[in-house]
């Protein structure tokens, strides 16, 4: 198995797609890693994540995980959908593929998702460096800047940012409204 310098956890949404296109712009050889853990939007997310990776000319890998508790994701229409320890296990899983794991955490998510906060990511970065000589990275741009970047470069039509299964965004979930 190839070990990559950079692994981008991708959901096919705005935040992770922004990271994929940044890696492509920087000419960083990277892997776009999509994890299907049974989330309602998995089919649409994977479709968009594949399109983004192909457009950005990144390698793409799909990992399927079953049996995890989905927490609030079961009722994705009712607000923030918190999947217990999701970023913890996503980052740990991605570290098996490469040295630096990129996650699309943004400031807008900090109040609803504790595992998107810099304090959590810094601590996890320290642990990953100590145990595996791996890093946790994230970009500091806010969501509006990321959306503007995708729009400006003609990539906005490639992404899926909805917790629902599609085929059209629901327009009401926390992902659609943020």
PDB file of N, CA and C in Angstrom, residues 69-163:
ATOM      1  N   UNK A  69     -21.999   3.797  16.038  1.00  0.00           N
ATOM      2  CA  UNK A  69     -23.201   4.530  16.434  1.00  0.00           C
ATOM      3  C   UNK A  69     -23.257   5.860  15.688  1.00  0.00           C
ATOM      4  N   UNK A  70     -24.387   6.168  15.112  1.00  0.00           N
ATOM      5  CA  UNK A  70     -24.528   7.389  14.326  1.00  0.00           C
ATOM      6  C   UNK A  70     -25.055   8.574  15.123  1.00  0.00           C
ATOM      7  N   UNK A  71     -25.362   8.375  16.381  1.00  0.00           N
ATOM      8  CA  UNK A  71     -25.799   9.493  17.220  1.00  0.00           C
ATOM      9  C   UNK A  71     -26.932  10.278  16.598  1.00  0.00           C
ATOM     10  N   UNK A  72     -26.777  11.604  16.536  1.00  0.00           N
ATOM     11  CA  UNK A  72     -27.810  12.492  15.998  1.00  0.00           C
ATOM     12  C   UNK A  72     -27.950  12.409  14.477  1.00  0.00           C
ATOM     13  N   UNK A  73     -27.027  11.738  13.801  1.00  0.00           N
ATOM     14  CA  UNK A  73     -27.100  11.640  12.342  1.00  0.00           C
ATOM     15  C   UNK A  73     -28.368  10.920  11.907  1.00  0.00           C
ATOM     16  N   UNK A  74     -28.907  10.080  12.773  1.00  0.00           N
ATOM     17  CA  UNK A  74     -30.147   9.371  12.462  1.00  0.00           C
ATOM     18  C   UNK A  74     -31.270  10.376  12.219  1.00  0.00           C
ATOM     19  N   UNK A  75     -31.290  11.460  12.985  1.00  0.00           N
ATOM     20  CA  UNK A  75     -32.321  12.494  12.853  1.00  0.00           C
ATOM     21  C   UNK A  75     -31.688  13.761  12.275  1.00  0.00           C
ATOM     22  N   UNK A  76     -31.089  13.645  11.101  1.00  0.00           N
ATOM     23  CA  UNK A  76     -30.294  14.708  10.499  1.00  0.00           C
ATOM     24  C   UNK A  76     -31.080  15.983  10.196  1.00  0.00           C
ATOM     25  N   UNK A  77     -32.390  15.934  10.182  1.00  0.00           N
ATOM     26  CA  UNK A  77     -33.188  17.126   9.869  1.00  0.00           C
ATOM     27  C   UNK A  77     -33.343  18.071  11.061  1.00  0.00           C
ATOM     28  N   UNK A  78     -32.951  17.642  12.264  1.00  0.00           N
ATOM     29  CA  UNK A  78     -33.283  18.403  13.464  1.00  0.00           C
ATOM     30  C   UNK A  78     -32.173  19.314  13.977  1.00  0.00           C
ATOM     31  N   UNK A  79     -31.160  19.605  13.198  1.00  0.00           N
ATOM     32  CA  UNK A  79     -30.087  20.495  13.658  1.00  0.00           C
ATOM     33  C   UNK A  79     -28.740  19.836  13.505  1.00  0.00           C
ATOM     34  N   UNK A  80     -27.774  20.274  14.299  1.00  0.00           N
ATOM     35  CA  UNK A  80     -26.441  19.674  14.202  1.00  0.00           C
ATOM     36  C   UNK A  80     -26.506  18.162  14.424  1.00  0.00           C
ATOM     37  N   UNK A  81     -25.801  17.430  13.602  1.00  0.00           N
ATOM     38  CA  UNK A  81     -25.792  15.971  13.690  1.00  0.00           C
ATOM     39  C   UNK A  81     -24.450  15.522  14.242  1.00  0.00           C
ATOM     40  N   UNK A  82     -24.456  15.178  15.524  1.00  0.00           N
ATOM     41  CA  UNK A  82     -23.221  14.795  16.201  1.00  0.00           C
ATOM     42  C   UNK A  82     -23.085  13.280  16.192  1.00  0.00           C
ATOM     43  N   UNK A  83     -22.055  12.801  15.505  1.00  0.00           N
ATOM     44  CA  UNK A  83     -21.719  11.383  15.495  1.00  0.00           C
ATOM     45  C   UNK A  83     -20.616  11.213  16.538  1.00  0.00           C
ATOM     46  N   UNK A  84     -20.826  10.387  17.570  1.00  0.00           N
ATOM     47  CA  UNK A  84     -19.874  10.277  18.664  1.00  0.00           C
ATOM     48  C   UNK A  84     -18.442   9.987  18.213  1.00  0.00           C
ATOM     49  N   UNK A  85     -17.526  10.864  18.598  1.00  0.00           N
ATOM     50  CA  UNK A  85     -16.080  10.716  18.351  1.00  0.00           C
ATOM     51  C   UNK A  85     -15.714  10.618  16.872  1.00  0.00           C
ATOM     52  N   UNK A  86     -16.574  11.117  15.991  1.00  0.00           N
ATOM     53  CA  UNK A  86     -16.356  10.945  14.556  1.00  0.00           C
ATOM     54  C   UNK A  86     -14.986  11.430  14.089  1.00  0.00           C
ATOM     55  N   UNK A  87     -14.621  12.665  14.402  1.00  0.00           N
ATOM     56  CA  UNK A  87     -13.339  13.163  13.902  1.00  0.00           C
ATOM     57  C   UNK A  87     -12.161  12.415  14.503  1.00  0.00           C
ATOM     58  N   UNK A  88     -12.311  11.938  15.709  1.00  0.00           N
ATOM     59  CA  UNK A  88     -11.256  11.148  16.340  1.00  0.00           C
ATOM     60  C   UNK A  88     -10.968   9.886  15.537  1.00  0.00           C
ATOM     61  N   UNK A  89     -12.017   9.104  15.245  1.00  0.00           N
ATOM     62  CA  UNK A  89     -11.766   7.863  14.523  1.00  0.00           C
ATOM     63  C   UNK A  89     -11.498   8.088  13.046  1.00  0.00           C
ATOM     64  N   UNK A  90     -12.065   9.155  12.451  1.00  0.00           N
ATOM     65  CA  UNK A  90     -11.743   9.453  11.051  1.00  0.00           C
ATOM     66  C   UNK A  90     -10.261   9.793  10.898  1.00  0.00           C
ATOM     67  N   UNK A  91      -9.756  10.640  11.789  1.00  0.00           N
ATOM     68  CA  UNK A  91      -8.350  11.043  11.721  1.00  0.00           C
ATOM     69  C   UNK A  91      -7.436   9.847  11.988  1.00  0.00           C
ATOM     70  N   UNK A  92      -7.780   9.033  12.972  1.00  0.00           N
ATOM     71  CA  UNK A  92      -6.962   7.849  13.269  1.00  0.00           C
ATOM     72  C   UNK A  92      -6.947   6.894  12.074  1.00  0.00           C
ATOM     73  N   UNK A  93      -8.082   6.698  11.449  1.00  0.00           N
ATOM     74  CA  UNK A  93      -8.166   5.842  10.270  1.00  0.00           C
ATOM     75  C   UNK A  93      -7.318   6.414   9.128  1.00  0.00           C
ATOM     76  N   UNK A  94      -7.415   7.700   8.893  1.00  0.00           N
ATOM     77  CA  UNK A  94      -6.665   8.344   7.806  1.00  0.00           C
ATOM     78  C   UNK A  94      -5.160   8.278   8.036  1.00  0.00           C
ATOM     79  N   UNK A  95      -4.735   8.280   9.285  1.00  0.00           N
ATOM     80  CA  UNK A  95      -3.298   8.222   9.593  1.00  0.00           C
ATOM     81  C   UNK A  95      -2.671   6.922   9.103  1.00  0.00           C
ATOM     82  N   UNK A  96      -3.470   5.882   8.903  1.00  0.00           N
ATOM     83  CA  UNK A  96      -2.944   4.636   8.361  1.00  0.00           C
ATOM     84  C   UNK A  96      -2.524   4.788   6.903  1.00  0.00           C
ATOM     85  N   UNK A  97      -3.035   5.826   6.231  1.00  0.00           N
ATOM     86  CA  UNK A  97      -2.756   6.039   4.818  1.00  0.00           C
ATOM     87  C   UNK A  97      -1.642   7.054   4.563  1.00  0.00           C
ATOM     88  N   UNK A  98      -1.315   7.871   5.563  1.00  0.00           N
ATOM     89  CA  UNK A  98      -0.309   8.896   5.298  1.00  0.00           C
ATOM     90  C   UNK A  98       0.150   9.633   6.529  1.00  0.00           C
ATOM     91  N   UNK A  99       1.045  10.566   6.293  1.00  0.00           N
ATOM     92  CA  UNK A  99       1.712  11.266   7.385  1.00  0.00           C
ATOM     93  C   UNK A  99       0.934  12.469   7.906  1.00  0.00           C
ATOM     94  N   UNK A 100       0.357  13.254   7.027  1.00  0.00           N
ATOM     95  CA  UNK A 100      -0.401  14.431   7.447  1.00  0.00           C
ATOM     96  C   UNK A 100      -1.860  14.230   7.073  1.00  0.00           C
ATOM     97  N   UNK A 101      -2.733  14.305   8.055  1.00  0.00           N
ATOM     98  CA  UNK A 101      -4.159  14.132   7.840  1.00  0.00           C
ATOM     99  C   UNK A 101      -4.812  15.508   7.877  1.00  0.00           C
ATOM    100  N   UNK A 102      -5.474  15.847   6.785  1.00  0.00           N
ATOM    101  CA  UNK A 102      -6.183  17.123   6.672  1.00  0.00           C
ATOM    102  C   UNK A 102      -7.666  16.906   6.932  1.00  0.00           C
ATOM    103  N   UNK A 103      -8.257  17.788   7.743  1.00  0.00           N
ATOM    104  CA  UNK A 103      -9.688  17.715   8.051  1.00  0.00           C
ATOM    105  C   UNK A 103     -10.313  19.088   7.797  1.00  0.00           C
ATOM    106  N   UNK A 104     -11.518  19.102   7.289  1.00  0.00           N
ATOM    107  CA  UNK A 104     -12.186  20.338   6.895  1.00  0.00           C
ATOM    108  C   UNK A 104     -12.876  21.086   8.014  1.00  0.00           C
ATOM    109  N   UNK A 105     -12.344  21.047   9.222  1.00  0.00           N
ATOM    110  CA  UNK A 105     -12.947  21.781  10.347  1.00  0.00           C
ATOM    111  C   UNK A 105     -12.918  23.290  10.071  1.00  0.00           C
ATOM    112  N   UNK A 106     -13.994  23.978  10.423  1.00  0.00           N
ATOM    113  CA  UNK A 106     -14.087  25.432  10.225  1.00  0.00           C
ATOM    114  C   UNK A 106     -14.593  26.102  11.494  1.00  0.00           C
ATOM    115  N   UNK A 107     -14.257  27.397  11.677  1.00  0.00           N
ATOM    116  CA  UNK A 107     -14.713  28.111  12.878  1.00  0.00           C
ATOM    117  C   UNK A 107     -16.219  28.041  13.103  1.00  0.00           C
ATOM    118  N   UNK A 108     -17.015  28.013  12.046  1.00  0.00           N
ATOM    119  CA  UNK A 108     -18.471  27.968  12.198  1.00  0.00           C
ATOM    120  C   UNK A 108     -18.943  26.695  12.895  1.00  0.00           C
ATOM    121  N   UNK A 109     -18.138  25.655  12.888  1.00  0.00           N
ATOM    122  CA  UNK A 109     -18.524  24.379  13.494  1.00  0.00           C
ATOM    123  C   UNK A 109     -18.159  24.261  14.972  1.00  0.00           C
ATOM    124  N   UNK A 110     -17.354  25.181  15.476  1.00  0.00           N
ATOM    125  CA  UNK A 110     -16.812  25.033  16.823  1.00  0.00           C
ATOM    126  C   UNK A 110     -17.881  24.972  17.912  1.00  0.00           C
ATOM    127  N   UNK A 111     -18.962  25.719  17.765  1.00  0.00           N
ATOM    128  CA  UNK A 111     -19.959  25.729  18.839  1.00  0.00           C
ATOM    129  C   UNK A 111     -20.769  24.430  18.891  1.00  0.00           C
ATOM    130  N   UNK A 112     -20.989  23.792  17.749  1.00  0.00           N
ATOM    131  CA  UNK A 112     -21.804  22.583  17.714  1.00  0.00           C
ATOM    132  C   UNK A 112     -21.000  21.285  17.766  1.00  0.00           C
ATOM    133  N   UNK A 113     -19.743  21.332  17.326  1.00  0.00           N
ATOM    134  CA  UNK A 113     -18.947  20.120  17.201  1.00  0.00           C
ATOM    135  C   UNK A 113     -17.624  20.280  17.940  1.00  0.00           C
ATOM    136  N   UNK A 114     -17.546  19.700  19.124  1.00  0.00           N
ATOM    137  CA  UNK A 114     -16.346  19.842  19.960  1.00  0.00           C
ATOM    138  C   UNK A 114     -15.104  19.300  19.258  1.00  0.00           C
ATOM    139  N   UNK A 115     -15.261  18.298  18.415  1.00  0.00           N
ATOM    140  CA  UNK A 115     -14.095  17.710  17.751  1.00  0.00           C
ATOM    141  C   UNK A 115     -13.682  18.465  16.484  1.00  0.00           C
ATOM    142  N   UNK A 116     -14.207  19.669  16.299  1.00  0.00           N
ATOM    143  CA  UNK A 116     -13.746  20.578  15.241  1.00  0.00           C
ATOM    144  C   UNK A 116     -12.966  21.752  15.826  1.00  0.00           C
ATOM    145  N   UNK A 117     -12.960  21.856  17.138  1.00  0.00           N
ATOM    146  CA  UNK A 117     -12.285  22.984  17.799  1.00  0.00           C
ATOM    147  C   UNK A 117     -10.772  22.820  17.753  1.00  0.00           C
ATOM    148  N   UNK A 118     -10.057  23.949  17.586  1.00  0.00           N
ATOM    149  CA  UNK A 118      -8.593  23.883  17.551  1.00  0.00           C
ATOM    150  C   UNK A 118      -7.987  23.193  18.764  1.00  0.00           C
ATOM    151  N   UNK A 119      -8.525  23.410  19.954  1.00  0.00           N
ATOM    152  CA  UNK A 119      -7.956  22.786  21.155  1.00  0.00           C
ATOM    153  C   UNK A 119      -7.951  21.262  21.015  1.00  0.00           C
ATOM    154  N   UNK A 120      -9.046  20.693  20.527  1.00  0.00           N
ATOM    155  CA  UNK A 120      -9.121  19.251  20.316  1.00  0.00           C
ATOM    156  C   UNK A 120      -8.120  18.815  19.253  1.00  0.00           C
ATOM    157  N   UNK A 121      -8.097  19.532  18.130  1.00  0.00           N
ATOM    158  CA  UNK A 121      -7.222  19.157  17.018  1.00  0.00           C
ATOM    159  C   UNK A 121      -5.747  19.298  17.390  1.00  0.00           C
ATOM    160  N   UNK A 122      -5.390  20.323  18.170  1.00  0.00           N
ATOM    161  CA  UNK A 122      -3.995  20.466  18.622  1.00  0.00           C
ATOM    162  C   UNK A 122      -3.587  19.289  19.510  1.00  0.00           C
ATOM    163  N   UNK A 123      -4.473  18.918  20.434  1.00  0.00           N
ATOM    164  CA  UNK A 123      -4.170  17.791  21.322  1.00  0.00           C
ATOM    165  C   UNK A 123      -4.060  16.485  20.534  1.00  0.00           C
ATOM    166  N   UNK A 124      -4.962  16.306  19.584  1.00  0.00           N
ATOM    167  CA  UNK A 124      -4.900  15.103  18.765  1.00  0.00           C
ATOM    168  C   UNK A 124      -3.638  15.118  17.899  1.00  0.00           C
ATOM    169  N   UNK A 125      -3.265  16.271  17.395  1.00  0.00           N
ATOM    170  CA  UNK A 125      -2.025  16.410  16.632  1.00  0.00           C
ATOM    171  C   UNK A 125      -0.828  16.000  17.489  1.00  0.00           C
ATOM    172  N   UNK A 126      -0.784  16.466  18.718  1.00  0.00           N
ATOM    173  CA  UNK A 126       0.305  16.080  19.628  1.00  0.00           C
ATOM    174  C   UNK A 126       0.350  14.565  19.825  1.00  0.00           C
ATOM    175  N   UNK A 127      -0.808  13.967  20.047  1.00  0.00           N
ATOM    176  CA  UNK A 127      -0.870  12.519  20.253  1.00  0.00           C
ATOM    177  C   UNK A 127      -0.431  11.768  18.993  1.00  0.00           C
ATOM    178  N   UNK A 128      -0.880  12.211  17.833  1.00  0.00           N
ATOM    179  CA  UNK A 128      -0.523  11.550  16.577  1.00  0.00           C
ATOM    180  C   UNK A 128       0.975  11.676  16.300  1.00  0.00           C
ATOM    181  N   UNK A 129       1.543  12.835  16.598  1.00  0.00           N
ATOM    182  CA  UNK A 129       2.990  13.027  16.400  1.00  0.00           C
ATOM    183  C   UNK A 129       3.776  12.103  17.335  1.00  0.00           C
ATOM    184  N   UNK A 130       3.336  12.016  18.584  1.00  0.00           N
ATOM    185  CA  UNK A 130       4.024  11.185  19.567  1.00  0.00           C
ATOM    186  C   UNK A 130       3.947   9.703  19.209  1.00  0.00           C
ATOM    187  N   UNK A 131       2.777   9.249  18.854  1.00  0.00           N
ATOM    188  CA  UNK A 131       2.577   7.821  18.625  1.00  0.00           C
ATOM    189  C   UNK A 131       2.960   7.355  17.221  1.00  0.00           C
ATOM    190  N   UNK A 132       2.699   8.158  16.214  1.00  0.00           N
ATOM    191  CA  UNK A 132       2.810   7.678  14.841  1.00  0.00           C
ATOM    192  C   UNK A 132       3.650   8.549  13.910  1.00  0.00           C
ATOM    193  N   UNK A 133       4.261   9.599  14.435  1.00  0.00           N
ATOM    194  CA  UNK A 133       4.980  10.552  13.598  1.00  0.00           C
ATOM    195  C   UNK A 133       4.070  11.070  12.479  1.00  0.00           C
ATOM    196  N   UNK A 134       2.812  11.271  12.814  1.00  0.00           N
ATOM    197  CA  UNK A 134       1.807  11.780  11.879  1.00  0.00           C
ATOM    198  C   UNK A 134       1.305  13.126  12.394  1.00  0.00           C
ATOM    199  N   UNK A 135       0.666  13.878  11.539  1.00  0.00           N
ATOM    200  CA  UNK A 135       0.184  15.207  11.901  1.00  0.00           C
ATOM    201  C   UNK A 135      -1.303  15.338  11.600  1.00  0.00           C
ATOM    202  N   UNK A 136      -1.950  16.266  12.299  1.00  0.00           N
ATOM    203  CA  UNK A 136      -3.318  16.648  12.005  1.00  0.00           C
ATOM    204  C   UNK A 136      -3.266  18.093  11.546  1.00  0.00           C
ATOM    205  N   UNK A 137      -3.847  18.362  10.375  1.00  0.00           N
ATOM    206  CA  UNK A 137      -3.824  19.712   9.813  1.00  0.00           C
ATOM    207  C   UNK A 137      -5.233  20.146   9.429  1.00  0.00           C
ATOM    208  N   UNK A 138      -5.426  21.446   9.407  1.00  0.00           N
ATOM    209  CA  UNK A 138      -6.683  22.030   8.961  1.00  0.00           C
ATOM    210  C   UNK A 138      -6.394  23.426   8.447  1.00  0.00           C
ATOM    211  N   UNK A 139      -7.275  23.941   7.609  1.00  0.00           N
ATOM    212  CA  UNK A 139      -7.130  25.289   7.059  1.00  0.00           C
ATOM    213  C   UNK A 139      -7.930  26.257   7.921  1.00  0.00           C
ATOM    214  N   UNK A 140      -7.501  27.503   7.977  1.00  0.00           N
ATOM    215  CA  UNK A 140      -8.136  28.485   8.868  1.00  0.00           C
ATOM    216  C   UNK A 140      -9.238  29.305   8.206  1.00  0.00           C
ATOM    217  N   UNK A 141      -9.403  29.183   6.904  1.00  0.00           N
ATOM    218  CA  UNK A 141     -10.428  29.979   6.223  1.00  0.00           C
ATOM    219  C   UNK A 141     -11.821  29.641   6.738  1.00  0.00           C
ATOM    220  N   UNK A 142     -12.676  30.661   6.814  1.00  0.00           N
ATOM    221  CA  UNK A 142     -14.061  30.415   7.216  1.00  0.00           C
ATOM    222  C   UNK A 142     -14.837  29.850   6.015  1.00  0.00           C
ATOM    223  N   UNK A 143     -16.036  29.406   6.282  1.00  0.00           N
ATOM    224  CA  UNK A 143     -16.825  28.760   5.227  1.00  0.00           C
ATOM    225  C   UNK A 143     -17.124  29.705   4.075  1.00  0.00           C
ATOM    226  N   UNK A 144     -17.425  30.967   4.356  1.00  0.00           N
ATOM    227  CA  UNK A 144     -17.720  31.913   3.280  1.00  0.00           C
ATOM    228  C   UNK A 144     -16.530  32.039   2.324  1.00  0.00           C
ATOM    229  N   UNK A 145     -15.327  32.052   2.856  1.00  0.00           N
ATOM    230  CA  UNK A 145     -14.126  32.126   2.009  1.00  0.00           C
ATOM    231  C   UNK A 145     -13.965  30.864   1.178  1.00  0.00           C
ATOM    232  N   UNK A 146     -14.301  29.736   1.762  1.00  0.00           N
ATOM    233  CA  UNK A 146     -14.190  28.469   1.039  1.00  0.00           C
ATOM    234  C   UNK A 146     -15.218  28.398  -0.086  1.00  0.00           C
ATOM    235  N   UNK A 147     -16.445  28.823   0.210  1.00  0.00           N
ATOM    236  CA  UNK A 147     -17.489  28.842  -0.810  1.00  0.00           C
ATOM    237  C   UNK A 147     -17.089  29.797  -1.937  1.00  0.00           C
ATOM    238  N   UNK A 148     -16.571  30.963  -1.584  1.00  0.00           N
ATOM    239  CA  UNK A 148     -16.144  31.940  -2.590  1.00  0.00           C
ATOM    240  C   UNK A 148     -15.044  31.364  -3.477  1.00  0.00           C
ATOM    241  N   UNK A 149     -14.099  30.656  -2.882  1.00  0.00           N
ATOM    242  CA  UNK A 149     -13.016  30.024  -3.646  1.00  0.00           C
ATOM    243  C   UNK A 149     -13.591  29.009  -4.639  1.00  0.00           C
ATOM    244  N   UNK A 150     -14.490  28.144  -4.163  1.00  0.00           N
ATOM    245  CA  UNK A 150     -15.086  27.132  -5.041  1.00  0.00           C
ATOM    246  C   UNK A 150     -15.878  27.787  -6.168  1.00  0.00           C
ATOM    247  N   UNK A 151     -16.641  28.836  -5.844  1.00  0.00           N
ATOM    248  CA  UNK A 151     -17.400  29.570  -6.862  1.00  0.00           C
ATOM    249  C   UNK A 151     -16.466  30.200  -7.892  1.00  0.00           C
ATOM    250  N   UNK A 152     -15.452  30.892  -7.403  1.00  0.00           N
ATOM    251  CA  UNK A 152     -14.515  31.616  -8.263  1.00  0.00           C
ATOM    252  C   UNK A 152     -13.810  30.688  -9.254  1.00  0.00           C
ATOM    253  N   UNK A 153     -13.531  29.474  -8.842  1.00  0.00           N
ATOM    254  CA  UNK A 153     -12.802  28.539  -9.694  1.00  0.00           C
ATOM    255  C   UNK A 153     -13.712  27.550 -10.445  1.00  0.00           C
ATOM    256  N   UNK A 154     -15.024  27.721 -10.318  1.00  0.00           N
ATOM    257  CA  UNK A 154     -15.965  26.876 -11.046  1.00  0.00           C
ATOM    258  C   UNK A 154     -16.157  25.486 -10.473  1.00  0.00           C
ATOM    259  N   UNK A 155     -15.873  25.313  -9.180  1.00  0.00           N
ATOM    260  CA  UNK A 155     -15.982  24.002  -8.552  1.00  0.00           C
ATOM    261  C   UNK A 155     -17.250  23.814  -7.721  1.00  0.00           C
ATOM    262  N   UNK A 156     -18.018  24.858  -7.526  1.00  0.00           N
ATOM    263  CA  UNK A 156     -19.162  24.793  -6.609  1.00  0.00           C
ATOM    264  C   UNK A 156     -20.182  23.727  -7.013  1.00  0.00           C
ATOM    265  N   UNK A 157     -20.322  23.469  -8.298  1.00  0.00           N
ATOM    266  CA  UNK A 157     -21.307  22.483  -8.745  1.00  0.00           C
ATOM    267  C   UNK A 157     -20.859  21.038  -8.513  1.00  0.00           C
ATOM    268  N   UNK A 158     -19.646  20.840  -8.018  1.00  0.00           N
ATOM    269  CA  UNK A 158     -19.134  19.490  -7.778  1.00  0.00           C
ATOM    270  C   UNK A 158     -19.425  18.982  -6.372  1.00  0.00           C
ATOM    271  N   UNK A 159     -19.805  19.854  -5.453  1.00  0.00           N
ATOM    272  CA  UNK A 159     -19.874  19.483  -4.038  1.00  0.00           C
ATOM    273  C   UNK A 159     -21.290  19.141  -3.576  1.00  0.00           C
ATOM    274  N   UNK A 160     -21.344  18.389  -2.470  1.00  0.00           N
ATOM    275  CA  UNK A 160     -22.606  18.036  -1.813  1.00  0.00           C
ATOM    276  C   UNK A 160     -22.483  18.383  -0.348  1.00  0.00           C
ATOM    277  N   UNK A 161     -23.240  19.377   0.104  1.00  0.00           N
ATOM    278  CA  UNK A 161     -23.224  19.765   1.516  1.00  0.00           C
ATOM    279  C   UNK A 161     -24.634  19.699   2.076  1.00  0.00           C
ATOM    280  N   UNK A 162     -25.098  18.486   2.282  1.00  0.00           N
ATOM    281  CA  UNK A 162     -26.409  18.229   2.859  1.00  0.00           C
ATOM    282  C   UNK A 162     -26.317  16.912   3.615  1.00  0.00           C
ATOM    283  N   UNK A 163     -26.948  16.819   4.768  1.00  0.00           N
ATOM    284  CA  UNK A 163     -26.953  15.571   5.530  1.00  0.00           C
ATOM    285  C   UNK A 163     -27.913  14.538   4.937  1.00  0.00           C
TER     286      UNK A 163
END
